[in-house]
Coordinates of C-alpha atoms in Angstrom, one line a residue:
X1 CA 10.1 136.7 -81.1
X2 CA 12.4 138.9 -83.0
X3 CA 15.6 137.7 -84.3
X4 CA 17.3 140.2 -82.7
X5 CA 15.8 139.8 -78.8
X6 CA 17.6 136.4 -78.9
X7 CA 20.8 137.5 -79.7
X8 CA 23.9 137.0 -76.7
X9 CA 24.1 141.5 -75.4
X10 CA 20.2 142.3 -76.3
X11 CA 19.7 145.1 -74.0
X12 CA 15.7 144.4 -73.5
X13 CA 14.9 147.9 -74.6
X14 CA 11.9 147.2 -76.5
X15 CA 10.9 144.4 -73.5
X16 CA 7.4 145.2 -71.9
X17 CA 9.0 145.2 -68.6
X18 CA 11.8 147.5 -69.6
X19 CA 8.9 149.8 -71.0
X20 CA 7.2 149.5 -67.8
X21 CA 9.9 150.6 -65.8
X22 CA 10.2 154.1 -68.0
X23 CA 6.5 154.4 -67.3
X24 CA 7.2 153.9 -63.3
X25 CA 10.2 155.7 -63.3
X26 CA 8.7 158.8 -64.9
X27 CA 5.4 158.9 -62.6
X28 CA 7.7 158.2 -59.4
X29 CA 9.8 161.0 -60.3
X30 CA 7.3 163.4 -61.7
X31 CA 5.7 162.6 -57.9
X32 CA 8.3 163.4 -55.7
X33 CA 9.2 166.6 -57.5
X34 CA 6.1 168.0 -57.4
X35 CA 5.9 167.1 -53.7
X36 CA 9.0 168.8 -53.1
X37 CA 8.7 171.9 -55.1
X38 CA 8.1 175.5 -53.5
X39 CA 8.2 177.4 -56.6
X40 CA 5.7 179.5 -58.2
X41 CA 3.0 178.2 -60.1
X42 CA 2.8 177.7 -63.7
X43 CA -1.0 177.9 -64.5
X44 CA -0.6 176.7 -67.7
X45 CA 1.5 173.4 -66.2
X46 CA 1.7 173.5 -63.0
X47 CA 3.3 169.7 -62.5
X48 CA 6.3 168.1 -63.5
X49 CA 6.6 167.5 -67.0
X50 CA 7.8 163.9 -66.4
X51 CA 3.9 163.2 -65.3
X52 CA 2.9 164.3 -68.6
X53 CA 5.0 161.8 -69.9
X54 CA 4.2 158.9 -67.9
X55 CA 0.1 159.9 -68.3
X56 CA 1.5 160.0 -72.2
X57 CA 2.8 155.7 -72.2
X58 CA 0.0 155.5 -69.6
X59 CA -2.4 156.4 -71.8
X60 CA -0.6 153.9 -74.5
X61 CA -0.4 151.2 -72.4
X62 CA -3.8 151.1 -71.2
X63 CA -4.5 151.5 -75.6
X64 CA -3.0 147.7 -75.7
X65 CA -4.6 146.4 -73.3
X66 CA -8.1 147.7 -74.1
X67 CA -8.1 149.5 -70.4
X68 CA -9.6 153.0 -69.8
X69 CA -6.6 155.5 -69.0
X70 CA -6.4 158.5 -67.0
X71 CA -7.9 161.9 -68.4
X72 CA -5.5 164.1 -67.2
X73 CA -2.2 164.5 -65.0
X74 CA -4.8 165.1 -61.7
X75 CA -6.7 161.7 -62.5
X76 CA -3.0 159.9 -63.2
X77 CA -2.0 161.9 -59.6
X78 CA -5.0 161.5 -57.4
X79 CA -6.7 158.3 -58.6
X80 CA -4.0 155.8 -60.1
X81 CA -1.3 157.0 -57.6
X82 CA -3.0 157.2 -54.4
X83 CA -5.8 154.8 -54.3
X84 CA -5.0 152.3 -57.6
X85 CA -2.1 149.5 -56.7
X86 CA 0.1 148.4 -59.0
X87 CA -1.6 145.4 -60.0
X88 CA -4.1 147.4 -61.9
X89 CA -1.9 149.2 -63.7
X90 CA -1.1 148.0 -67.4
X91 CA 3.1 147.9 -66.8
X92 CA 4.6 144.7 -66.6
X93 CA 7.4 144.4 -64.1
X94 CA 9.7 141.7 -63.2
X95 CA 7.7 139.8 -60.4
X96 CA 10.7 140.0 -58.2
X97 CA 10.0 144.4 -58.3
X98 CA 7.3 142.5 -55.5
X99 CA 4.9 145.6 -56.9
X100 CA 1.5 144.5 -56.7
X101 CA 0.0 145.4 -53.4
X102 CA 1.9 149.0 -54.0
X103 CA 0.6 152.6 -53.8
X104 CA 2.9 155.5 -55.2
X105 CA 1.0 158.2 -53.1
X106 CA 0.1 157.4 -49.5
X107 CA -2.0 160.0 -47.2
X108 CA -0.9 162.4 -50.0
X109 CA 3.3 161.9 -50.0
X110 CA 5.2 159.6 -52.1
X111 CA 5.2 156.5 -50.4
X112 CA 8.4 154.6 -50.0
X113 CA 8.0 152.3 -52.7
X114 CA 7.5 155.6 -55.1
X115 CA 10.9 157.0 -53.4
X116 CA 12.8 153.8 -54.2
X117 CA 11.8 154.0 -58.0
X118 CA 12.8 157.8 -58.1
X119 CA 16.6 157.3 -56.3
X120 CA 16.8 154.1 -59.1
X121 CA 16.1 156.7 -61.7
X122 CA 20.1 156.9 -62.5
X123 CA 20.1 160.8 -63.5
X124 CA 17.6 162.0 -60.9
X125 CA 19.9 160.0 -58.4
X126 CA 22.9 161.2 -59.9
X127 CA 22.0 164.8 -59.2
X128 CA 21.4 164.7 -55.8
X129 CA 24.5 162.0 -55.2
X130 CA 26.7 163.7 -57.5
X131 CA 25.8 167.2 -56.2
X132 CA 28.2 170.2 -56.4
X133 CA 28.6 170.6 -53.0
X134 CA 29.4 167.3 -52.3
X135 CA 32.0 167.0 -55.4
X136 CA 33.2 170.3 -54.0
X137 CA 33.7 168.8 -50.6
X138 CA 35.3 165.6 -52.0
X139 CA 37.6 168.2 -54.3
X140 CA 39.1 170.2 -51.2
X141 CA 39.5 167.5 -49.1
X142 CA 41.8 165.9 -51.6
X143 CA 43.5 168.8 -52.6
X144 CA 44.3 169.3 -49.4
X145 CA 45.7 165.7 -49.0
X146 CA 43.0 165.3 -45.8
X147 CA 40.3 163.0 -47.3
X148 CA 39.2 162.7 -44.1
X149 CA 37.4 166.0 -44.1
X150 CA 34.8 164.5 -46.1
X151 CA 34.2 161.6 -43.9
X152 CA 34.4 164.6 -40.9
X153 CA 31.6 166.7 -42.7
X154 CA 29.2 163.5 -43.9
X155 CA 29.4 162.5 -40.3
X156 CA 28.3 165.5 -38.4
X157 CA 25.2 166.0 -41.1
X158 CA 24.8 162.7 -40.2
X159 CA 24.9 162.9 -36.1
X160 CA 23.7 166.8 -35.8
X161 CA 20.9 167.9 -38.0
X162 CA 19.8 170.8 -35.6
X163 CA 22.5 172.8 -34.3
X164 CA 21.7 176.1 -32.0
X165 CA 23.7 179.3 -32.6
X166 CA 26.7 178.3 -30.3
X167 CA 27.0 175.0 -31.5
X168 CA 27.1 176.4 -35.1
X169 CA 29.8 178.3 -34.1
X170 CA 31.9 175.5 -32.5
X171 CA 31.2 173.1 -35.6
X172 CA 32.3 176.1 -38.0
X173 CA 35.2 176.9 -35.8
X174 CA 36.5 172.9 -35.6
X175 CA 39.1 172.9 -38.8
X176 CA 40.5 176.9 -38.7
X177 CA 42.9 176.0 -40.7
X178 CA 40.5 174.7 -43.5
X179 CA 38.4 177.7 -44.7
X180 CA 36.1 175.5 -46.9
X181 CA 35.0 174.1 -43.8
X182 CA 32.6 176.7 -42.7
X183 CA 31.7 177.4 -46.3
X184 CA 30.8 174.0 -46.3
X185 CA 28.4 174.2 -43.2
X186 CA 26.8 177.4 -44.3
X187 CA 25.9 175.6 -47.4
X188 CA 24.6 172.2 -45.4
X189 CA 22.5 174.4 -42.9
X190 CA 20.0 176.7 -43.3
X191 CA 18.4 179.1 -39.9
X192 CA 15.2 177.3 -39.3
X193 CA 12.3 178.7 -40.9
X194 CA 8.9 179.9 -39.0
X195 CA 6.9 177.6 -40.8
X196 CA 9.2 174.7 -39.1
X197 CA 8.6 176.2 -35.5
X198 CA 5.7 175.3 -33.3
X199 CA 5.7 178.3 -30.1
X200 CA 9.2 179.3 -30.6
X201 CA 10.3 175.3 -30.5
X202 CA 11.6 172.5 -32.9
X203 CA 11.4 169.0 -33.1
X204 CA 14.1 166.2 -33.6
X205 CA 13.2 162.7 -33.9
X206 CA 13.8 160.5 -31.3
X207 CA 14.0 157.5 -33.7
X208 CA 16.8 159.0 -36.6
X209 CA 17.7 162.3 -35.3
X210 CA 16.5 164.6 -38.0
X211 CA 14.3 167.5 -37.6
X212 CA 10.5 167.3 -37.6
X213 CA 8.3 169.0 -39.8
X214 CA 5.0 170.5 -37.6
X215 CA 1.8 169.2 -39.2
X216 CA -1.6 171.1 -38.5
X217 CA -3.3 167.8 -36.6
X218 CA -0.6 165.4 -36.4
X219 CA 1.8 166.6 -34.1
X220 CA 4.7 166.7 -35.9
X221 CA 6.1 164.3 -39.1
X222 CA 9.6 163.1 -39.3
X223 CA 11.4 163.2 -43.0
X224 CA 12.3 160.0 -42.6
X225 CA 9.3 157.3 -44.1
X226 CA 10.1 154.8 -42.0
X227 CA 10.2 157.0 -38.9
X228 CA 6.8 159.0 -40.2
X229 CA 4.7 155.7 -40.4
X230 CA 5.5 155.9 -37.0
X231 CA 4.5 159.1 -36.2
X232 CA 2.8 159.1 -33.0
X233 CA 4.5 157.0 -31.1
X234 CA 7.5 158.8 -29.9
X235 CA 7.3 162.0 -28.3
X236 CA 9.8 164.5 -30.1
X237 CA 12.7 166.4 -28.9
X238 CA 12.1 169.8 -28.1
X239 CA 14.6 172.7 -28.7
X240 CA 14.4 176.3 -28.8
X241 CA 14.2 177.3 -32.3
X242 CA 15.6 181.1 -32.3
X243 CA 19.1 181.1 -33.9
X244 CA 18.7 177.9 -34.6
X245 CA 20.3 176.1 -37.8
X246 CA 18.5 172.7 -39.4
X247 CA 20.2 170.2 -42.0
X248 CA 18.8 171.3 -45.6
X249 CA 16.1 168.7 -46.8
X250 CA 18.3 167.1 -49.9
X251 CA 21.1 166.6 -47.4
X252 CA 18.5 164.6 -45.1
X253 CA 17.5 162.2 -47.7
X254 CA 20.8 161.4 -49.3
X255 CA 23.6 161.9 -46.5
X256 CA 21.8 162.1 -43.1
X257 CA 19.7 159.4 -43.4
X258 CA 21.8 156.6 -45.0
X259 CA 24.2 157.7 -42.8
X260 CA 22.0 156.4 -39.8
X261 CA 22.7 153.3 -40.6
X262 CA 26.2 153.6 -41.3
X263 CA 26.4 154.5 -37.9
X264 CA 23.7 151.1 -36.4
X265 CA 27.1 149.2 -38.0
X266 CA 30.3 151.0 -36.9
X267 CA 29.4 151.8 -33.5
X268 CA 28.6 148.1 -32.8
X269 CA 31.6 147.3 -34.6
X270 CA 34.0 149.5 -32.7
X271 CA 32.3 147.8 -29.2
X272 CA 33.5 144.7 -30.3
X273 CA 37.3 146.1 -30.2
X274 CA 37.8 147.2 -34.1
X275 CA 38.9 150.5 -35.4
X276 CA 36.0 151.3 -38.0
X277 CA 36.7 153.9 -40.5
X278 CA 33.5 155.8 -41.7
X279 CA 32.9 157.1 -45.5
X280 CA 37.2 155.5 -46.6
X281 CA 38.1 156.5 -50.3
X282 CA 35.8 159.2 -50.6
X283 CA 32.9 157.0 -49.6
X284 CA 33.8 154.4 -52.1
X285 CA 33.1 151.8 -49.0
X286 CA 30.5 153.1 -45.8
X287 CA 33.0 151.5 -43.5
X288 CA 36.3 149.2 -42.8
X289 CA 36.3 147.4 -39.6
X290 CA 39.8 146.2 -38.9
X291 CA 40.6 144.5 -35.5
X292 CA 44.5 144.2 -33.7
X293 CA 45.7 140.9 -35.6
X294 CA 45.4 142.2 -38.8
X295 CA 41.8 140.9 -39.8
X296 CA 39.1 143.7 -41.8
X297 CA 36.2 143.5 -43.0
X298 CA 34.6 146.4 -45.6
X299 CA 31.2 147.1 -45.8
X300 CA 29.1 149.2 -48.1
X301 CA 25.3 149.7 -46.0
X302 CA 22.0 149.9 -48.0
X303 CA 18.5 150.5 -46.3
X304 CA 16.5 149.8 -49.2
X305 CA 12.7 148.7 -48.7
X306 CA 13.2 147.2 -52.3
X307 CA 15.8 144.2 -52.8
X308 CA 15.1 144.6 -57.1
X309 CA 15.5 148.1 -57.3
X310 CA 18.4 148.4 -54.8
X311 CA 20.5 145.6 -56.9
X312 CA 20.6 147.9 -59.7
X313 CA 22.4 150.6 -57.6
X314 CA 25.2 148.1 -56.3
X315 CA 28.7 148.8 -57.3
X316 CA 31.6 147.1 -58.0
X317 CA 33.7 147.4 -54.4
X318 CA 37.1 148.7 -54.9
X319 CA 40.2 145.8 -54.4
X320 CA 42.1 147.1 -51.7
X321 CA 44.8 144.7 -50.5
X322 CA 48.8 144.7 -49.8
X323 CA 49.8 147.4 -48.0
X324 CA 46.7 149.4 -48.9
X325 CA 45.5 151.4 -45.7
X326 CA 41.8 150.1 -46.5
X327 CA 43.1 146.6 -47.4
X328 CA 40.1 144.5 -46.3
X329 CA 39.6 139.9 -46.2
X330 CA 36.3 140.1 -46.6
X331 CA 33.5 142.6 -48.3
X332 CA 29.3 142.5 -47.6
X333 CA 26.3 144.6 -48.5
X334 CA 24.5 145.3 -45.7
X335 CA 21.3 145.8 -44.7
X336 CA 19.2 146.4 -41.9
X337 CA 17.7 143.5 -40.5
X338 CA 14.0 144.4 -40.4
X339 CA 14.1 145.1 -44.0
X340 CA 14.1 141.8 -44.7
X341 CA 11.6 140.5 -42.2
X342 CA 8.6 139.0 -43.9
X343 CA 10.5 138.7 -47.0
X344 CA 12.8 135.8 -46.8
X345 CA 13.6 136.2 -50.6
X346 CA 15.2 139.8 -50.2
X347 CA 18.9 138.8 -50.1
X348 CA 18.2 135.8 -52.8
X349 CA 16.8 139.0 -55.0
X350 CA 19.6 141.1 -54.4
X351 CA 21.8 138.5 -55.4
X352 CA 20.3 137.7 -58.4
X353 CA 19.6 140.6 -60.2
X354 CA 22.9 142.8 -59.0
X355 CA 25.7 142.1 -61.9
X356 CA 28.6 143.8 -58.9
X357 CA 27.2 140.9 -56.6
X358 CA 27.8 138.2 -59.5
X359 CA 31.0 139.6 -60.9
X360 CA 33.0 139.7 -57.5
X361 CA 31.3 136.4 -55.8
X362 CA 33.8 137.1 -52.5
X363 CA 31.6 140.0 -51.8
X364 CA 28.4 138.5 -49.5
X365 CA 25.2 140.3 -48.7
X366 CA 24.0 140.2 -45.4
X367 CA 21.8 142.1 -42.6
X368 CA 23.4 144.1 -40.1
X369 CA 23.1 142.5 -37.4
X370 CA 24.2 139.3 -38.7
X371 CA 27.3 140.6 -39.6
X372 CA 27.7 141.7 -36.4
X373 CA 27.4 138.6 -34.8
X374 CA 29.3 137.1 -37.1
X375 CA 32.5 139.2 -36.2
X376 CA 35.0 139.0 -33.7
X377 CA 34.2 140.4 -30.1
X378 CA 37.4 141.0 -28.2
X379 CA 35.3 142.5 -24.9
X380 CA 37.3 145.6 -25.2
X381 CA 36.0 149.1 -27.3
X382 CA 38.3 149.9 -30.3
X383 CA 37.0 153.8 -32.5
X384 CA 35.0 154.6 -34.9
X385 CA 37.2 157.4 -37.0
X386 CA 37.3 159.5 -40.3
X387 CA 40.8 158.7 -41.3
X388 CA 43.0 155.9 -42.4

């Protein structure tokens, strides 16, 4: 081994497993861009570039091993990604990535395990995170000195992902004296498309709220992967499509969604006689539960399928105490229960490969649910609310 690998700050950049995760990174992203992309085509390249590049250290890797590559993006696409696991693949990961019974494409969509890799891709993630409209949103609201309009706007994408004509005009007309709020809705909604309508009618899931896509024999597909593997077992609601508004698609992924189970925590939390504050410090924290004598609790929610890659997006939480209007006693990740069923080494994993969960040891991770049983129940309902 190199001199230099053994020395204390080596970064592992040259490591086969650091290597392998540029290679799944770059495939995983290439994937669900061109999944998601209704541009024209470009006959001379009509596919991400970031597949070339992954085919490119593919086709390197398999070199090493004496293993016969891919010959071309379609074969990298089509066989490796949708009917070759990850154990046959060349990359070595870290065995706690628990990759090797994994597809990247399932019935022709990115499965989850290929979305996971893509949202830990930092400046993929960061785009859709970091997004103008949301700084913008975050910007206003603090201008203003009204932070809570953040937490306002993240919650109704959150709880209303199909909104009729009227109710569009209610939602616009809620903060009139905050013009940025309507802006801000006309940017989060779009009129439904046809291609979204089946006889004049759109669908809402009855598992996460979100609107269904119509699919030719299916029925209709929910955006939501853990919802769509699902897919016919709930009947959807039905709503009259004309004039009616839907929640864009990035929005759904990376507000709406995540913001489900925010909401599987506060709620529960407020029944149990707290006053839960949704999306404090700009989202620094999902939510601070405090209760009458004083105790709180702050909780950051992540509904990860994958403990390794999710420990690499776990921050630092903030250290509110004193007099703080977000001061907290205690701090948890947490995550839904049933992620975690079957796979009694999920929290262990988190632990041990997030550096915020080593660094600040009061913070625990934990499921849902057992936080809320762990909590105090007074027998009387406290609020969830959007401001300190």
């Amino acid at each position: 081994m190199p001199i230099l690998d053994t020395l204390p700050g080596y970064s592992g950049r040259r490591s086969p497993e650091r290597e392998s995760e540029v290679l799944l990174s770059l495939v995983a992203s290439g994937l669900s861009s061109l999944s998601s992309w209704w541009g024209q085509v470009d006959r001379r390249r009509p596919y991400d570039d970031r597949l070339q590049l992954g085919l490119d250290r593919l086709t390197v890797a398999c070199a090493r091993q004496g293993l016969e590559a891919p010959v071309g993006v379609a074969d990298l696409v089509w066989s490796w990604c949708a009917e070759r696991p990850m154990r046959e693949w060349p990359p070595v990961l870290d065995p706690d990535a628990q990759a090797g019974g994994e597809l990247l494409l399932i019935d022709g969509a990115p499965s989850e395990f290929c979305r996971e890799w893509v949202r830990a891709t930092r400046d993929l993630v960061a785009d859709v995170h970091e997004s103008a409209l949301v700084n913008h949103v975050k910007d206003v609201a603090g201008a203003l000195g009204q932070p809570e309009l953040y937490a306002h706007w993240r919650m109704l994408l959150t709880e209303r992902a199909v909104l009729s004509a009227a109710e569009m005009i209610r939602q616009r007309n809620r903060f009139l004296g905050v013009p940025s709020w309507a802006v801000w809705l006309d940017d989060s909604y779009e009129p439904v498309p046809s291609e979204g309508t089946v006889d004049g009618r759109i669908a809402v899931c009855p598992r996460c709220h979100q609107w269904m896509s119509p699919a030719r024999a299916e029925g209709w597909v929910c955006p939501s992967w853990r919802c769509a593997v699902h897919r016919f077992g709930s009947v959807p609601d039905l709503r009259e499509a004309e004039g009616a508004f839907r929640l864009r698609a990035d929005l759904v992924g990376y507000i709406a969604l995540p913001g489900r189970s925010e909401l599987l925590l506060a709620k529960p939390l407020a029944a149990r006689g707290a006053r839960v504050v949704v999306s404090p410090g700009y989202d620094a924290l999902d939510a601070i539960a405090t209760w009458p004598d004083g105790f709180a609790i702050g909780v950051d929610v992540k509904d990860w399928r994958n403990p390794f890659l999710l420990a690499r997006k776990i921050k630092r939480f903030p250290e509110w105490s004193g007099n703080h209007p977000y001061a907290y006693n205690k701090g948890f990740i947490a995550v839904p229960k049933d992620r975690t069923r079957g796979r009694q080494d999920y929290l262990r994993i988190l632990r041990k490969h997030s550096t915020a969960l080593q660094d600040q040891p009061h913070v625990q991770a934990i499921t849902i649910e057992d936080l809320i049983e762990q909590c105090p129940d007074l027998g009387t309902p406290g609020e969830v609310t959007c401001g300190p």
